[in-house]
Amino acid sequence: MADRIAFLDPNEKFEEIARLLYAYEFSWDIERALEFALFRTYAVPAISSLLAKTGEFENRPRKRYDDTEIILAETMEHGLESRRGTEAIARMNEMHARYRLSNTDMLYVLSTFICEPIRWLDRFGRRPMTNREQLAWFRYYRGLGSRMGISALPDSLEDMVRFNVNYETERFRFSETNATVAQSTVNLLLSFYLPRPLIPLGRPVVHALLDAPLRESMGFQKPPSWLCRAVPTVLRLRAFALRGLPLRRKPRLLTQVPRPTYPQGYDISRLGTFR
């Protein structure tokens, strides 16, 4: 797919490029990166307090996770202007309209969807995104942001990254709601891989992937130094091994992943929360 992407104009074909990155080139990595992107938003008390107030993370964390992933996947897989894409965006906007959300906070959440996959692939991908891939990724999410009604969208990836860094420097700080929402999310993510009794053993592994400002904003203790070195090393070894394996031939589509939340399938209009 990299060869195909190399012939696509990132200013005109950014949706196609983003879809190829998401479904073929970096499917597992982008899913993990977007999990950690959402995780970063919980380090901001203004955001975490609103999320905690809904009760979704304490009472229905798996549904909250699935609904968010499905809505983002619908727009990515079908297109921003497709019927399903516009329906998913409308459902998201309907949910957001129920709350008094700061444009700056909304812009930050959007910036994490752009910046974190790029950073993750720089660290742990079998290769980093190329400049044209980064531009297409930025343009795709900028297009999503405009359809979400977010204003003052940066015109370049460099400006978006600068905004992201400055926002985190100014607004990452500890609060109890940060810790509550983050801990529920850690437990949920670990439950995908570990039986419930082993989840406490997995928490330090997740913490080892967090930078110090993020970890401190959550109230998480720093894991042992050896673990902070070992976990990234394992992911880099995985990336090295992937370079010798055949590339994905069939797309990995998150809308097609079986989910216990929706054993009979889902209806976009019923995703998320309601009054």
CSV table of C-alpha atoms in Angstrom, one decimal:
chain,number,residue,atom,x,y,z
A,1,MET,CA,0.0,0.0,0.0
A,2,ALA,CA,2.9,2.3,0.5
A,3,ASP,CA,3.7,2.2,-3.2
A,4,ARG,CA,0.1,3.1,-4.0
A,5,ILE,CA,0.1,5.9,-1.4
A,6,ALA,CA,3.2,7.3,-3.0
A,7,PHE,CA,1.2,8.1,-6.2
A,8,LEU,CA,-1.7,9.8,-4.4
A,9,ASP,CA,-1.9,13.5,-3.9
A,10,PRO,CA,-2.3,14.1,-0.1
A,11,ASN,CA,-4.1,17.4,-0.7
A,12,GLU,CA,-6.7,15.8,-2.9
A,13,LYS,CA,-6.8,12.1,-1.9
A,14,PHE,CA,-6.2,12.5,1.8
A,15,GLU,CA,-9.3,10.4,2.7
A,16,GLU,CA,-8.0,7.5,0.6
A,17,ILE,CA,-4.5,7.7,2.0
A,18,ALA,CA,-5.8,7.9,5.6
A,19,ARG,CA,-8.0,4.8,4.9
A,20,LEU,CA,-5.1,2.9,3.5
A,21,LEU,CA,-3.0,3.7,6.6
A,22,TYR,CA,-5.8,2.8,9.0
A,23,ALA,CA,-6.9,-0.4,7.3
A,24,TYR,CA,-3.7,-1.8,5.7
A,25,GLU,CA,-0.4,-0.2,6.6
A,26,PHE,CA,-0.7,0.3,10.4
A,27,SER,CA,-4.0,-1.1,11.5
A,28,TRP,CA,-2.9,-2.4,14.9
A,29,ASP,CA,-0.6,0.5,15.6
A,30,ILE,CA,-3.1,3.2,14.8
A,31,GLU,CA,-5.8,1.5,16.9
A,32,ARG,CA,-3.4,1.4,19.9
A,33,ALA,CA,-2.2,5.0,19.2
A,34,LEU,CA,-5.8,6.3,19.2
A,35,GLU,CA,-6.5,4.5,22.5
A,36,PHE,CA,-3.6,6.4,24.0
A,37,ALA,CA,-4.8,9.6,22.2
A,38,LEU,CA,-8.0,9.5,24.1
A,39,PHE,CA,-6.1,8.6,27.2
A,40,ARG,CA,-4.2,11.9,27.0
A,41,THR,CA,-7.5,13.8,27.1
A,42,TYR,CA,-8.2,12.4,30.6
A,43,ALA,CA,-5.2,14.4,32.0
A,44,VAL,CA,-7.1,17.6,31.6
A,45,PRO,CA,-9.5,18.2,34.5
A,46,ALA,CA,-12.0,20.2,32.4
A,47,ILE,CA,-12.4,17.2,30.2
A,48,SER,CA,-12.2,14.4,32.7
A,49,SER,CA,-14.7,16.1,35.0
A,50,LEU,CA,-17.3,16.2,32.2
A,51,LEU,CA,-16.6,12.6,31.3
A,52,ALA,CA,-16.8,11.5,34.9
A,53,LYS,CA,-20.1,13.3,35.3
A,54,THR,CA,-21.8,11.2,32.6
A,55,GLY,CA,-21.1,8.0,34.6
A,56,GLU,CA,-20.3,6.1,31.4
A,57,PHE,CA,-16.8,5.2,32.4
A,58,GLU,CA,-17.8,3.7,35.7
A,59,ASN,CA,-21.0,2.0,34.7
A,60,ARG,CA,-20.5,1.1,31.0
A,61,PRO,CA,-16.9,1.5,30.1
A,62,ARG,CA,-16.9,-1.1,27.3
A,63,LYS,CA,-19.9,0.5,25.6
A,64,ARG,CA,-18.3,4.0,25.9
A,65,TYR,CA,-15.1,2.6,24.2
A,66,ASP,CA,-17.0,0.7,21.5
A,67,ASP,CA,-19.3,3.7,20.6
A,68,THR,CA,-16.3,6.0,20.3
A,69,GLU,CA,-14.3,3.6,18.2
A,70,ILE,CA,-17.3,2.8,15.9
A,71,ILE,CA,-18.2,6.4,15.2
A,72,LEU,CA,-14.6,7.2,14.3
A,73,ALA,CA,-14.3,4.1,12.2
A,74,GLU,CA,-17.5,4.8,10.3
A,75,THR,CA,-16.3,8.1,9.1
A,76,MET,CA,-12.8,6.7,8.2
A,77,GLU,CA,-14.1,3.6,6.4
A,78,HIS,CA,-17.0,5.1,4.5
A,79,GLY,CA,-15.8,8.7,4.0
A,80,LEU,CA,-16.6,12.1,5.6
A,81,GLU,CA,-19.3,12.9,3.0
A,82,SER,CA,-20.8,9.4,2.7
A,83,ARG,CA,-24.2,8.6,4.1
A,84,ARG,CA,-22.8,6.5,7.0
A,85,GLY,CA,-20.0,9.0,7.6
A,86,THR,CA,-22.4,12.0,7.9
A,87,GLU,CA,-24.8,9.9,10.1
A,88,ALA,CA,-21.9,9.1,12.4
A,89,ILE,CA,-20.7,12.7,12.6
A,90,ALA,CA,-24.3,13.9,13.2
A,91,ARG,CA,-24.6,11.4,16.1
A,92,MET,CA,-21.4,12.6,17.6
A,93,ASN,CA,-22.4,16.3,17.2
A,94,GLU,CA,-25.7,15.6,18.8
A,95,MET,CA,-24.0,14.1,21.9
A,96,HIS,CA,-21.6,17.0,22.1
A,97,ALA,CA,-24.4,19.6,21.8
A,98,ARG,CA,-25.8,18.5,25.2
A,99,TYR,CA,-22.7,19.9,27.0
A,100,ARG,CA,-21.0,23.2,27.2
A,101,LEU,CA,-17.8,22.2,25.5
A,102,SER,CA,-14.8,24.6,25.1
A,103,ASN,CA,-13.7,25.0,21.5
A,104,THR,CA,-10.1,24.9,22.7
A,105,ASP,CA,-10.7,21.6,24.5
A,106,MET,CA,-12.4,20.1,21.4
A,107,LEU,CA,-9.5,21.2,19.3
A,108,TYR,CA,-7.1,19.5,21.7
A,109,VAL,CA,-9.0,16.2,21.5
A,110,LEU,CA,-8.9,16.4,17.7
A,111,SER,CA,-5.1,17.2,17.8
A,112,THR,CA,-4.4,14.0,19.7
A,113,PHE,CA,-6.0,12.0,16.9
A,114,ILE,CA,-3.5,13.6,14.6
A,115,CYS,CA,-0.4,13.7,16.7
A,116,GLU,CA,-0.4,10.5,18.6
A,117,PRO,CA,-0.5,8.0,15.7
A,118,ILE,CA,2.4,9.9,14.1
A,119,ARG,CA,4.4,9.8,17.3
A,120,TRP,CA,3.5,6.1,18.0
A,121,LEU,CA,4.7,5.1,14.6
A,122,ASP,CA,7.9,7.1,15.0
A,123,ARG,CA,8.6,5.1,18.2
A,124,PHE,CA,7.0,1.7,17.6
A,125,GLY,CA,5.9,1.3,13.9
A,126,ARG,CA,7.6,-0.9,11.4
A,127,ARG,CA,8.3,2.4,9.7
A,128,PRO,CA,7.3,6.0,10.4
A,129,MET,CA,4.7,7.8,8.4
A,130,THR,CA,6.1,9.6,5.4
A,131,ASN,CA,5.7,13.4,5.1
A,132,ARG,CA,2.9,12.9,2.5
A,133,GLU,CA,1.2,10.4,4.8
A,134,GLN,CA,1.4,12.8,7.7
A,135,LEU,CA,-0.1,15.6,5.6
A,136,ALA,CA,-3.0,13.4,4.5
A,137,TRP,CA,-3.6,12.2,8.1
A,138,PHE,CA,-3.7,15.8,9.2
A,139,ARG,CA,-6.0,16.9,6.4
A,140,TYR,CA,-8.4,14.0,7.0
A,141,TYR,CA,-8.8,14.9,10.7
A,142,ARG,CA,-8.9,18.6,10.0
A,143,GLY,CA,-11.9,17.8,7.7
A,144,LEU,CA,-13.5,15.9,10.5
A,145,GLY,CA,-12.9,18.8,12.9
A,146,SER,CA,-14.6,21.3,10.5
A,147,ARG,CA,-17.6,19.0,10.3
A,148,MET,CA,-17.7,18.9,14.1
A,149,GLY,CA,-18.0,22.6,14.2
A,150,ILE,CA,-14.6,23.2,15.7
A,151,SER,CA,-13.3,26.7,14.8
A,152,ALA,CA,-9.7,28.1,14.6
A,153,LEU,CA,-8.4,24.9,13.1
A,154,PRO,CA,-4.7,25.2,12.3
A,155,ASP,CA,-3.8,25.3,8.6
A,156,SER,CA,-0.7,23.1,8.9
A,157,LEU,CA,0.4,20.0,10.7
A,158,GLU,CA,3.3,22.0,12.3
A,159,ASP,CA,0.8,24.5,13.8
A,160,MET,CA,-1.4,21.7,15.0
A,161,VAL,CA,1.6,20.0,16.7
A,162,ARG,CA,2.6,23.3,18.3
A,163,PHE,CA,-0.9,23.8,19.6
A,164,ASN,CA,-1.0,20.3,21.0
A,165,VAL,CA,2.3,20.7,22.9
A,166,ASN,CA,1.4,24.1,24.3
A,167,TYR,CA,-2.0,23.0,25.4
A,168,GLU,CA,-0.6,20.0,27.3
A,169,THR,CA,2.1,22.1,29.0
A,170,GLU,CA,-0.5,24.6,30.2
A,171,ARG,CA,-3.4,22.3,31.1
A,172,PHE,CA,-2.1,18.9,32.2
A,173,ARG,CA,-2.5,18.7,36.0
A,174,PHE,CA,-3.8,16.2,38.5
A,175,SER,CA,-7.4,15.9,39.6
A,176,GLU,CA,-9.5,13.1,41.1
A,177,THR,CA,-11.6,12.9,38.0
A,178,ASN,CA,-8.5,12.3,35.9
A,179,ALA,CA,-7.6,9.4,38.1
A,180,THR,CA,-11.1,7.9,38.1
A,181,VAL,CA,-11.6,8.0,34.3
A,182,ALA,CA,-8.1,6.9,33.6
A,183,GLN,CA,-8.2,3.9,35.9
A,184,SER,CA,-11.4,2.7,34.4
A,185,THR,CA,-9.9,3.0,31.0
A,186,VAL,CA,-6.7,1.1,31.9
A,187,ASN,CA,-8.8,-1.7,33.4
A,188,LEU,CA,-10.9,-1.9,30.3
A,189,LEU,CA,-7.9,-2.0,27.9
A,190,LEU,CA,-6.2,-4.6,29.9
A,191,SER,CA,-9.3,-6.7,30.0
A,192,PHE,CA,-9.0,-7.2,26.2
A,193,TYR,CA,-5.8,-9.2,26.9
A,194,LEU,CA,-5.8,-10.4,30.5
A,195,PRO,CA,-8.2,-12.3,32.8
A,196,ARG,CA,-9.6,-10.1,35.5
A,197,PRO,CA,-7.4,-11.4,38.3
A,198,LEU,CA,-4.3,-10.5,36.3
A,199,ILE,CA,-5.3,-6.9,35.5
A,200,PRO,CA,-3.4,-5.4,38.5
A,201,LEU,CA,-0.2,-7.0,37.2
A,202,GLY,CA,-0.8,-5.4,33.8
A,203,ARG,CA,-1.3,-1.8,35.0
A,204,PRO,CA,2.4,-1.0,35.5
A,205,VAL,CA,3.0,-2.1,31.8
A,206,VAL,CA,0.5,0.5,30.6
A,207,HIS,CA,2.0,3.1,33.0
A,208,ALA,CA,5.5,2.4,31.5
A,209,LEU,CA,4.2,3.7,28.1
A,210,LEU,CA,3.1,7.1,29.6
A,211,ASP,CA,5.4,10.1,29.7
A,212,ALA,CA,6.0,11.7,33.1
A,213,PRO,CA,3.6,14.7,32.8
A,214,LEU,CA,0.8,12.4,31.7
A,215,ARG,CA,1.4,9.8,34.4
A,216,GLU,CA,1.6,12.5,37.1
A,217,SER,CA,-1.6,14.1,35.9
A,218,MET,CA,-3.3,10.7,36.4
A,219,GLY,CA,-1.8,10.2,39.8
A,220,PHE,CA,-0.1,7.0,38.6
A,221,GLN,CA,3.1,5.9,40.3
A,222,LYS,CA,6.2,5.7,38.1
A,223,PRO,CA,6.9,2.0,37.3
A,224,PRO,CA,10.4,0.5,38.0
A,225,SER,CA,13.0,1.9,35.6
A,226,TRP,CA,13.7,-1.6,34.2
A,227,LEU,CA,10.0,-1.8,33.1
A,228,CYS,CA,10.1,1.6,31.6
A,229,ARG,CA,13.0,0.4,29.4
A,230,ALA,CA,11.6,-3.1,28.8
A,231,VAL,CA,8.1,-2.3,27.5
A,232,PRO,CA,9.2,0.1,24.7
A,233,THR,CA,12.0,-2.3,23.8
A,234,VAL,CA,9.5,-5.1,23.3
A,235,LEU,CA,7.4,-2.9,21.0
A,236,ARG,CA,10.5,-1.9,19.0
A,237,LEU,CA,11.4,-5.6,18.7
A,238,ARG,CA,7.9,-6.2,17.4
A,239,ALA,CA,8.4,-3.5,14.8
A,240,PHE,CA,11.7,-5.0,13.7
A,241,ALA,CA,10.1,-8.4,13.3
A,242,LEU,CA,7.2,-6.9,11.3
A,243,ARG,CA,9.7,-5.6,8.7
A,244,GLY,CA,10.4,-9.2,7.7
A,245,LEU,CA,6.8,-10.3,7.4
A,246,PRO,CA,4.4,-10.0,4.4
A,247,LEU,CA,2.3,-6.9,4.3
A,248,ARG,CA,-1.5,-7.0,5.0
A,249,ARG,CA,-3.5,-8.0,1.9
A,250,LYS,CA,-7.0,-7.6,3.4
A,251,PRO,CA,-8.3,-4.5,5.2
A,252,ARG,CA,-8.8,-4.7,8.9
A,253,LEU,CA,-12.0,-2.8,9.5
A,254,LEU,CA,-13.0,-1.9,13.0
A,255,THR,CA,-16.7,-1.7,12.0
A,256,GLN,CA,-16.5,-5.4,11.3
A,257,VAL,CA,-14.9,-6.4,14.6
A,258,PRO,CA,-17.2,-8.6,16.8
A,259,ARG,CA,-18.2,-6.7,19.9
A,260,PRO,CA,-20.0,-8.1,23.0
A,261,THR,CA,-21.7,-4.8,23.4
A,262,TYR,CA,-23.5,-5.3,20.1
A,263,PRO,CA,-23.8,-9.1,19.5
A,264,GLN,CA,-26.5,-8.5,16.8
A,265,GLY,CA,-24.8,-5.5,15.2
A,266,TYR,CA,-25.3,-1.8,15.8
A,267,ASP,CA,-27.4,1.1,14.6
A,268,ILE,CA,-25.4,4.3,14.2
A,269,SER,CA,-28.4,6.3,15.4
A,270,ARG,CA,-28.4,4.4,18.8
A,271,LEU,CA,-24.7,4.8,19.5
A,272,GLY,CA,-23.5,6.9,22.4
A,273,THR,CA,-25.5,8.7,25.1
A,274,PHE,CA,-28.9,10.3,25.1
A,275,ARG,CA,-30.8,12.7,27.3
